[in-house]
CSV table of C-alpha atoms and ligand atoms in Angstrom, one decimal:
chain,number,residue,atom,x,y,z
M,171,UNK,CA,40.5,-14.2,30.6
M,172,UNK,CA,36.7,-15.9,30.9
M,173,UNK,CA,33.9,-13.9,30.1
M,174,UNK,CA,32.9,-10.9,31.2
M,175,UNK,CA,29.8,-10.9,33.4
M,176,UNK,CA,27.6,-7.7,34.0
M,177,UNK,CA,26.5,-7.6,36.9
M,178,UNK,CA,28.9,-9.1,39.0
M,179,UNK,CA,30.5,-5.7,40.0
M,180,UNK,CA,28.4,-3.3,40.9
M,181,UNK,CA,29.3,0.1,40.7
M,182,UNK,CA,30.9,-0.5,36.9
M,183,UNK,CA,33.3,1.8,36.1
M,184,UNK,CA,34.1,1.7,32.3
M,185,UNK,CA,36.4,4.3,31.1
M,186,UNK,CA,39.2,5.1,28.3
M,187,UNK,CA,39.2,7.6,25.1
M,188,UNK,CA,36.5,8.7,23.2
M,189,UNK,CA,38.4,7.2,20.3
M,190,UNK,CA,41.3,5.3,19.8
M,191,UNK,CA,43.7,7.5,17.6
M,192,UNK,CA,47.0,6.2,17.5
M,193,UNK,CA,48.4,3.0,19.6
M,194,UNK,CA,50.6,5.5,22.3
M,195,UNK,CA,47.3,7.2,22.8
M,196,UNK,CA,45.2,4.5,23.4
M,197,UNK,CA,48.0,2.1,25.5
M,198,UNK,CA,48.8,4.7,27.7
M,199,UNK,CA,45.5,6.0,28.7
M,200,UNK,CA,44.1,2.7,29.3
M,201,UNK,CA,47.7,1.4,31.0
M,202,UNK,CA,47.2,4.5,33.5
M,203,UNK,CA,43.6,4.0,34.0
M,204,UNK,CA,44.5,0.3,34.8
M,205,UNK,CA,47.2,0.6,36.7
M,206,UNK,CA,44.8,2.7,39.5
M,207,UNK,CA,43.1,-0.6,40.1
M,208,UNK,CA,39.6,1.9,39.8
M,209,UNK,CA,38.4,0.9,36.5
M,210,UNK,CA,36.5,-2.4,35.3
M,211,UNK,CA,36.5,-2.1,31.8
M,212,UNK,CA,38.4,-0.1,29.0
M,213,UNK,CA,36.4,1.9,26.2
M,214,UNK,CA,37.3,3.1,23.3
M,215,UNK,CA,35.2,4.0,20.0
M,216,UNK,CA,36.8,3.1,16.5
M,217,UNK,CA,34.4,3.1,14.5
M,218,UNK,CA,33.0,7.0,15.3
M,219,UNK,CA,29.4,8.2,13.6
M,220,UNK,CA,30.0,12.0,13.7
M,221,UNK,CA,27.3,14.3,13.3
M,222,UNK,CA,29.2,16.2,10.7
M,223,UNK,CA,31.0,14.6,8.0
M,224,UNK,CA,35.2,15.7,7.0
M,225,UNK,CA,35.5,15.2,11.1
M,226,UNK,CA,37.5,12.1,13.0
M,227,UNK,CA,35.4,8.8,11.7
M,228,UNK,CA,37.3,6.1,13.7
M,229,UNK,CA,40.7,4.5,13.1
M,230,UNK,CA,38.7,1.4,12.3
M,231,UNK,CA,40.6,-2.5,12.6
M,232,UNK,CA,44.2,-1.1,13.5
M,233,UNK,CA,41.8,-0.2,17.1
M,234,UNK,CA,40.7,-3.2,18.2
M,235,UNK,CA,44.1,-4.6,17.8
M,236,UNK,CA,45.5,-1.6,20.4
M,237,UNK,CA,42.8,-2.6,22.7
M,238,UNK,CA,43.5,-6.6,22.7
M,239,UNK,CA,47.4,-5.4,23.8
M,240,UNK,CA,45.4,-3.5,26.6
M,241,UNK,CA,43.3,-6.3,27.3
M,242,UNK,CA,46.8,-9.0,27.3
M,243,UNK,CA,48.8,-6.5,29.1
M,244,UNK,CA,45.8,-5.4,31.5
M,245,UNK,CA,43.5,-8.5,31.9
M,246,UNK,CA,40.4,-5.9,31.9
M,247,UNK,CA,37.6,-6.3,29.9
M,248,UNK,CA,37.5,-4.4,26.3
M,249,UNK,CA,34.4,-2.1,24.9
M,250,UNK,CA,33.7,-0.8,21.7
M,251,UNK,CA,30.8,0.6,20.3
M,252,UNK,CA,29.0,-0.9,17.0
M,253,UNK,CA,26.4,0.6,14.3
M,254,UNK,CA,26.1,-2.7,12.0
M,255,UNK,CA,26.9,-6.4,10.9
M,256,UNK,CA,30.5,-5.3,9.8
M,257,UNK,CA,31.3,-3.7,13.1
M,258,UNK,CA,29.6,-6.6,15.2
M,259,UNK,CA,31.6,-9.1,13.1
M,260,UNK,CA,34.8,-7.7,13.3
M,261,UNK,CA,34.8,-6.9,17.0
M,262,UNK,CA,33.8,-10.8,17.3
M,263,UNK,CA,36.6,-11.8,15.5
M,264,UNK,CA,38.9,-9.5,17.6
M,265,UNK,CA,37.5,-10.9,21.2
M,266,UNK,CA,35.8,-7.5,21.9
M,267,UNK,CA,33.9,-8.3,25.3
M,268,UNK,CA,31.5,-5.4,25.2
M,269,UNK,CA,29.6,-4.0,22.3
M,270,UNK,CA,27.8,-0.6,22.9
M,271,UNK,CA,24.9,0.6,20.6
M,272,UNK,CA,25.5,4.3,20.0
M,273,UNK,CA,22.9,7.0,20.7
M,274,UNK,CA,22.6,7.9,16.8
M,275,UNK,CA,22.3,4.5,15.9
M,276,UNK,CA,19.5,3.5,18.9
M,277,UNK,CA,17.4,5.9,17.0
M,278,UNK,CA,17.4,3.6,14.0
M,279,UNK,CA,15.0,0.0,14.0
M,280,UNK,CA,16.9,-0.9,10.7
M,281,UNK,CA,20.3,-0.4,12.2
M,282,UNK,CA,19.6,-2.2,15.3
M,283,UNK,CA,17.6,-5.1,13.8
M,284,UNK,CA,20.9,-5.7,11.6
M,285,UNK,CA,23.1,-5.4,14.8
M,286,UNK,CA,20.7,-7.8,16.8
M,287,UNK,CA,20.2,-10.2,13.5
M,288,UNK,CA,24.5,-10.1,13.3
M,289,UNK,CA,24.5,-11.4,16.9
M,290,UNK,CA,22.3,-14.4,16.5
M,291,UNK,CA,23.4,-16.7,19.0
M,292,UNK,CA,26.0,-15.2,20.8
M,293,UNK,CA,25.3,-16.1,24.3
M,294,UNK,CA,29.0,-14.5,25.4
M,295,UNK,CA,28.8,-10.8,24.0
M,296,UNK,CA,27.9,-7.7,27.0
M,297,UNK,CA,25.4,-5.6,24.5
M,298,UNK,CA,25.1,-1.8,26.3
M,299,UNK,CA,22.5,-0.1,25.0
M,300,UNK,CA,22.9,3.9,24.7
M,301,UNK,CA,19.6,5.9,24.8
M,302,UNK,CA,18.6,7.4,21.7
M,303,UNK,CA,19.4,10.8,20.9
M,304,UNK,CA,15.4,11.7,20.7
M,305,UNK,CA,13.6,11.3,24.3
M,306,UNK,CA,11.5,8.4,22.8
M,307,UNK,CA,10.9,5.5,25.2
M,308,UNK,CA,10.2,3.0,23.1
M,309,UNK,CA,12.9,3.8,20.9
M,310,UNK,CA,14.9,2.4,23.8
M,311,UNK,CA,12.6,0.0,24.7
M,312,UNK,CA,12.4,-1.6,20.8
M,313,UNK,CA,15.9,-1.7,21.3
M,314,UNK,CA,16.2,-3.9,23.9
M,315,UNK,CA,13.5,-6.1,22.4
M,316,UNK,CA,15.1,-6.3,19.0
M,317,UNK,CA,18.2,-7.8,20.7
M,318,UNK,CA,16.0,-10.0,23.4
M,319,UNK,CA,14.1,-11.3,19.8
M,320,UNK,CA,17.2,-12.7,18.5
M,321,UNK,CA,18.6,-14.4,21.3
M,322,UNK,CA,21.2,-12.3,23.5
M,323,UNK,CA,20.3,-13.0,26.7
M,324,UNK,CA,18.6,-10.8,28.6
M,325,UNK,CA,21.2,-11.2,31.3
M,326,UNK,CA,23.7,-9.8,28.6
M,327,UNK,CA,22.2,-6.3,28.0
M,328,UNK,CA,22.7,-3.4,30.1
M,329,UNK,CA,21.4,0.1,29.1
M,330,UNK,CA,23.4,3.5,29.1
M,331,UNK,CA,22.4,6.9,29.8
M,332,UNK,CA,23.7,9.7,27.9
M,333,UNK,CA,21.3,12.3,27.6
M,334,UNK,CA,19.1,13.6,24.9
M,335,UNK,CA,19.2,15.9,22.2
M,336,UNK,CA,18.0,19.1,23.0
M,337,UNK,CA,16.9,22.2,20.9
M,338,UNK,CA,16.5,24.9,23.6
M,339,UNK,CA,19.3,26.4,26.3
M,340,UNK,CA,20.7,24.1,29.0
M,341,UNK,CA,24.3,24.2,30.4
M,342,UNK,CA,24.6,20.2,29.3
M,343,UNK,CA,25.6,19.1,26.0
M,344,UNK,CA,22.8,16.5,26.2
M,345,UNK,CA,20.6,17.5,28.8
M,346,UNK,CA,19.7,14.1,31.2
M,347,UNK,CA,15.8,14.0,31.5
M,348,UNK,CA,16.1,12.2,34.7
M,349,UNK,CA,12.1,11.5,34.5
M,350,UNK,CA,12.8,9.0,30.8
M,351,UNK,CA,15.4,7.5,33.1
M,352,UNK,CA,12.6,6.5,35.2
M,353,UNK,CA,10.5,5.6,32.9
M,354,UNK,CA,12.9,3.1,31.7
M,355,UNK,CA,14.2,1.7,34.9
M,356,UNK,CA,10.6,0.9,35.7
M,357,UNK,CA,10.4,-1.3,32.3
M,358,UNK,CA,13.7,-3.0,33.2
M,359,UNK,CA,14.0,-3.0,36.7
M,360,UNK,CA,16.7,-5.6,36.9
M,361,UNK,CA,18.8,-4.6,33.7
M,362,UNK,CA,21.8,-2.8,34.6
M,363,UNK,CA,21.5,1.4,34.0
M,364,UNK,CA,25.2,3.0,33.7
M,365,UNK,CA,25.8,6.9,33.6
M,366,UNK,CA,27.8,8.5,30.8
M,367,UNK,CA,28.7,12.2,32.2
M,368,UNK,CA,30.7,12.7,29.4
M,369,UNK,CA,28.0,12.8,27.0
M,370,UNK,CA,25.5,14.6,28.8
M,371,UNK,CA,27.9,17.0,29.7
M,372,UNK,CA,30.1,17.9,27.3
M,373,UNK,CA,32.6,20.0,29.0
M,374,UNK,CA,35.0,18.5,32.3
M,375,UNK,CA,33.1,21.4,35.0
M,376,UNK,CA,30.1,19.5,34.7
M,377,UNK,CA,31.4,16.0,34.9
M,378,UNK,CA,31.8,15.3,39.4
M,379,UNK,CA,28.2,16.7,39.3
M,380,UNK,CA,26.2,14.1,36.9
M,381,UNK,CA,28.4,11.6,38.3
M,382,UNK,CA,27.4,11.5,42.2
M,383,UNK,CA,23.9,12.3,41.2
M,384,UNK,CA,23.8,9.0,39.3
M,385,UNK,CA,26.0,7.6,42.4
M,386,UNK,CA,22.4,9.1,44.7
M,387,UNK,CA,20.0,7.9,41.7
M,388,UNK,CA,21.1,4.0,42.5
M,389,UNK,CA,22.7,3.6,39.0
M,390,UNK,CA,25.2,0.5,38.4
M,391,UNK,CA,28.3,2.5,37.2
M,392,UNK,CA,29.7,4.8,35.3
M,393,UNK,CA,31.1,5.0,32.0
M,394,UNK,CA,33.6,8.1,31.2
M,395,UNK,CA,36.0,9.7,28.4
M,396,UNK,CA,39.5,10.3,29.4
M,397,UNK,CA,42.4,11.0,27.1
M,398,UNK,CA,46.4,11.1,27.8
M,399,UNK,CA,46.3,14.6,26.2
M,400,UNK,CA,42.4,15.6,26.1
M,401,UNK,CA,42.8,18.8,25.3
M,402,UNK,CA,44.3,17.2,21.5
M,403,UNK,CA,41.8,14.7,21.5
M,404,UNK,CA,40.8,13.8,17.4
M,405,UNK,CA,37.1,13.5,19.1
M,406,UNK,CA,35.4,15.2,22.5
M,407,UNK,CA,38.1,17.4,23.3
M,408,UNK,CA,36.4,19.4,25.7
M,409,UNK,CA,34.1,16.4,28.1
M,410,UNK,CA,37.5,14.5,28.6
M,411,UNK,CA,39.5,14.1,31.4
M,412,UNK,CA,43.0,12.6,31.8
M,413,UNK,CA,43.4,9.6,33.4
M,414,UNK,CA,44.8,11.2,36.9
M,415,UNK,CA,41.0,13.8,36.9
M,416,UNK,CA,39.0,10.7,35.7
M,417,UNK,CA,40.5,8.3,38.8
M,418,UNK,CA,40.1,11.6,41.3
M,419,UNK,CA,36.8,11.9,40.5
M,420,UNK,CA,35.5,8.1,40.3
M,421,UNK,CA,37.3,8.3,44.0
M,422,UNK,CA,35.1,11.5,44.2
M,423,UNK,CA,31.7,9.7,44.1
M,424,UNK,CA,29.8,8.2,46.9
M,425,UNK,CA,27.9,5.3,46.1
M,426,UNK,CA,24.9,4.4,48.1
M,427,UNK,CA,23.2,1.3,49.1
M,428,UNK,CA,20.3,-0.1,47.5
M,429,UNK,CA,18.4,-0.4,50.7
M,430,UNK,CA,19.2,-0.8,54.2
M,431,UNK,CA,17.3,-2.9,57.0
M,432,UNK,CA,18.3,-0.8,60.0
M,433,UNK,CA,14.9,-0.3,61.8
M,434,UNK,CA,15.6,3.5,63.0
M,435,UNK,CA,16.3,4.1,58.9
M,436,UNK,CA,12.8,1.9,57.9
M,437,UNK,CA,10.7,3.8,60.3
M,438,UNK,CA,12.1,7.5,59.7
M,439,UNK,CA,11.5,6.7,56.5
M,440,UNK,CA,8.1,4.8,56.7
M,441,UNK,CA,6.9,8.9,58.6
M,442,UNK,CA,8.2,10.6,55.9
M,443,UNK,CA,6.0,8.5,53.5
M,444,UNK,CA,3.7,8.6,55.0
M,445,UNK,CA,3.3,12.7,55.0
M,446,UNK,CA,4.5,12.9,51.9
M,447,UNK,CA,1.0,10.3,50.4
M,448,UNK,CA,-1.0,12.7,52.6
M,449,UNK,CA,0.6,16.1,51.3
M,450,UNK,CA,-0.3,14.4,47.6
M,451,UNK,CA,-3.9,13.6,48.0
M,452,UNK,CA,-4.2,17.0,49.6
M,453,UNK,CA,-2.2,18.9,46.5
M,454,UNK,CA,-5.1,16.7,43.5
M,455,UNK,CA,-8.1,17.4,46.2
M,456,UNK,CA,-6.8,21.4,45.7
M,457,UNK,CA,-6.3,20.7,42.1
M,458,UNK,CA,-9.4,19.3,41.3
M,459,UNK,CA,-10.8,22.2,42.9
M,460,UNK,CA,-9.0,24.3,40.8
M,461,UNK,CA,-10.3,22.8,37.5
M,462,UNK,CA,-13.7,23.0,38.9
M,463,UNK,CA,-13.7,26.7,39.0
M,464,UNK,CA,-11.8,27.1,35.9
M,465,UNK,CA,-14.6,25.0,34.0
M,466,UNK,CA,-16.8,28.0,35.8
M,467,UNK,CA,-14.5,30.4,34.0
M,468,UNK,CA,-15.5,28.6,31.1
M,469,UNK,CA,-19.1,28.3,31.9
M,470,UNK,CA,-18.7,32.4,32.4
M,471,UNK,CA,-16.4,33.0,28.8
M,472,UNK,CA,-18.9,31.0,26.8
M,473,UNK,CA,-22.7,33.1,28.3
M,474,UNK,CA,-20.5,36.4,27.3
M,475,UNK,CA,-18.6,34.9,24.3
M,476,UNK,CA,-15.3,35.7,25.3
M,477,UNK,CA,-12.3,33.4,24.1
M,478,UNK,CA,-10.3,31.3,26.7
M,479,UNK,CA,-6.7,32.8,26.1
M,480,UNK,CA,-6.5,35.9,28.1
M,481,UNK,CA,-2.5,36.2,28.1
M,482,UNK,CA,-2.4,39.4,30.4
M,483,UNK,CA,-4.5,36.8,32.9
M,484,UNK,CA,-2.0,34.2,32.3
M,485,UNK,CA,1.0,37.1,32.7
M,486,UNK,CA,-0.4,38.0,35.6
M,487,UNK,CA,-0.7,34.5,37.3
M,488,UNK,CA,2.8,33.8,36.5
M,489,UNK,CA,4.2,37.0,37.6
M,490,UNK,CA,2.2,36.4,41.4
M,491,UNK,CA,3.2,33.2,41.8
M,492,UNK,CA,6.8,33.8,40.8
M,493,UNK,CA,6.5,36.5,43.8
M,494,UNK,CA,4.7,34.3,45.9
M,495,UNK,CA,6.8,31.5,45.9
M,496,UNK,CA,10.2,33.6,46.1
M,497,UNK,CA,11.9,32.5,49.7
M,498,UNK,CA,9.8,28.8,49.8
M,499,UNK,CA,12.7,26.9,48.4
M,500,UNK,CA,11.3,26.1,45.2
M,501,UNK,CA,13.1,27.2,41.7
M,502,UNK,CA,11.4,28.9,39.4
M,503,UNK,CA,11.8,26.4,36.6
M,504,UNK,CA,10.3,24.0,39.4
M,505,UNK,CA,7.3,27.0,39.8
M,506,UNK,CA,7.3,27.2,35.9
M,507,UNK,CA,6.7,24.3,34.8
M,508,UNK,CA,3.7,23.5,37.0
M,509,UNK,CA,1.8,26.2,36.6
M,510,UNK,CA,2.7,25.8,33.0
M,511,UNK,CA,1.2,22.0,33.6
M,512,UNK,CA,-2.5,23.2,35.3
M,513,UNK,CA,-2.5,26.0,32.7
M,514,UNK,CA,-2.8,23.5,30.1
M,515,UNK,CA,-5.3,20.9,31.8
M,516,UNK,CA,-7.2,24.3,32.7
M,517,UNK,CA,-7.3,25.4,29.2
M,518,UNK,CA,-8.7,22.1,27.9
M,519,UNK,CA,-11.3,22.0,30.7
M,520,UNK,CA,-12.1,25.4,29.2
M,521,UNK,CA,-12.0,24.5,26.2
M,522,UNK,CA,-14.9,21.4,26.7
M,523,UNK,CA,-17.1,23.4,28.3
M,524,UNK,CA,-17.2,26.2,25.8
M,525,UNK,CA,-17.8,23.9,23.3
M,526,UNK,CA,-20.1,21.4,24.8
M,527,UNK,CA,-23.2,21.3,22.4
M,528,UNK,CA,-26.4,22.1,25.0
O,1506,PEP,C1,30.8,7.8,22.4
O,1506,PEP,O1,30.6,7.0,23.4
O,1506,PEP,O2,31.9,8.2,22.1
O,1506,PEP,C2,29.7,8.2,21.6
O,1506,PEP,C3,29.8,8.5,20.3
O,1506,PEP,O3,28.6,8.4,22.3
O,1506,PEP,P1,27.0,8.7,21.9
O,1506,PEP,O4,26.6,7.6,21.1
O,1506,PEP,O5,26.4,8.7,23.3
O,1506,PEP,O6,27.0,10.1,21.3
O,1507,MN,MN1,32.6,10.6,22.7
């Protein structure tokens, strides 16, 4: 088999266990997963960093050896994920094809200076790129660069999506953050952004949903958990699917274009942008109106020596405009989290008038 080239398919579907745990386990789910002709690339993490200790920590070597039968018997493409010089060397030796940074060790310069440092001048190796737990940018972003520094070729590194710790409630395991997605596509424009639903979902309900979302969002591909016998998997019981569910649902998702050129499309589309760049420089003219009369507020608070924070005021606000907006199509999160955003800037506007020195 030559070397694997990302890129050259486009959407990417990498899937396979969570972990490899025994040779059966890992054969069959990657022979059934190959045999559907669906899937580009098999995954499978032996080496596991587990949040807690006493739990599943990878079957280490005997792995890679499962998945190089897979890769003879299969001709696909083999991924594992590393976290330092032992794991890069050893999945070298073994012909491992993709290496995946995990998301707890993305979070750590040290770890992934001594992964980039261990690949020095490997021109062949696929290095994925998980986002770190923490939504930190430029955790992401040093990543990338660490690896860039020491010679993989920027053609070589792709970057996964996996979500993000979280500390409050949300249905996801690791809720996605769309807007850090963004943030990062807009660095690397051309570097290949794959979805992992399993990770930022953490239970099979969720899983179609994230997917063709990513499918709408113009991502590359896909990478997912499945397991012969999920349900008894040593790692991820609950976000994995068998290998029948995982191929019904990659058949599931709609991919879209990255463009199109029909003219009807480009000027339906040119209207709508237009209206929407109007409806924006109407919404900051309104804003900047608004901050202008709360810096009157201000003005008002400070000749009576009244502090800014009137909560009942800020109740109140919220509590109307939750009413008002009821029936306009917007969600209350939506409704939330802007007022919650011109609170703050009014606050701070406030907050300079009342202590401007005269
Ligand atoms: C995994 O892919 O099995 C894994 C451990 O993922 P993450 O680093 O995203 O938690
Ligand atoms: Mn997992």
């Amino acid at each position: 088999m030559g070397k694997f080239v990302l890129g050259a398919k486009r959407p990417l579907i990498i899937a396979g266990p969570c972990s490899a745990e025994t040779r059966e386990q890992t054969v069959e789910t990657a022979m059934q997963l190959a045999r559907s002709g669906r899937v580009d690339v098999i995954r499978a993490g032996v080496w596991k960093p587990r949040t807690l200790p006493g739990t599943f920590e990878g079957i280490g070597e005997p792995g890679l050896e499962w998945l190089n039968e897979v890769k003879a018997e299969t001709g696909l493409p083999i991924a594992v994920e590393v976290a330092n010089r032992a794991h890069v060397e050893c999945a070298l030796r073994h012909g491992v094809d993709i290496l995946w940074i995990g998301a707890r060790t993305t979070v750590s310069p040290f770890a992934v200076q001594e992964i980039a440092e261990s690949l020095h001048g490997n021109t062949d190796v696929t290095v994925l790129i998980k986002n770190p737990m923490v939504p930190d940018i430029n955790l992401w972003a040093g990543a990338v660069s660490r690896l860039v520094k020491e010679g993989v070729p920027v053609e070589n590194i792709g970057l996964i999506h996996r979500g993000f710790s979280y500390f409050g409630r949300s249905k996801y395991r690791n809720p996605p953050m769309w807007h850090m997605i963004f943030e990062m596509r807009s660095r690397y424009p051309d570097m290949m952004m794959i979805c992992d639903p399993s990770h930022i979902c953490g239970c099979r309900p969720l899983l179609y949903g994230i997917s063709q979302q990513a499918a709408d969002l113009c991502y590359d591909g896909l990478i997912i958990e499945s397991h012969i016998d999920p349900d008894k998997a040593w790692s991820d019981a609950s976000q994995q699917l068998t290998p029948q569910d995982c191929i019904t649902m990659i058949d599931n998702v709609m991919w879209r274009a990255k463009t199109a050129t029909d003219p009807e499309y480009t000027s339906e589309l040119n209207l709508c942008r237009q209206q929407i760049d109007q409806i924006d420089a109407e919404l900051f003219e309104l804003l900047s109106q608004r901050m202008k009369t709360s810096e009157k507020i201000g003005r008002i608070k400070k000749a009576n020596n009244v502090a800014i924070l009137q909560s009942n005021r800020w109740e109140d606000i919220c509590r109307r405009m939750l009413s008002l907006t009821r029936g306009m199509g917007l969600s209350e999160e939506f409704v939330r989290t802007v007022l919650e955003a011109i609170h703050i800037e009014s606050i701070s506007r406030q907050n300079e008038v009342m202590n401007k020195q005269k």
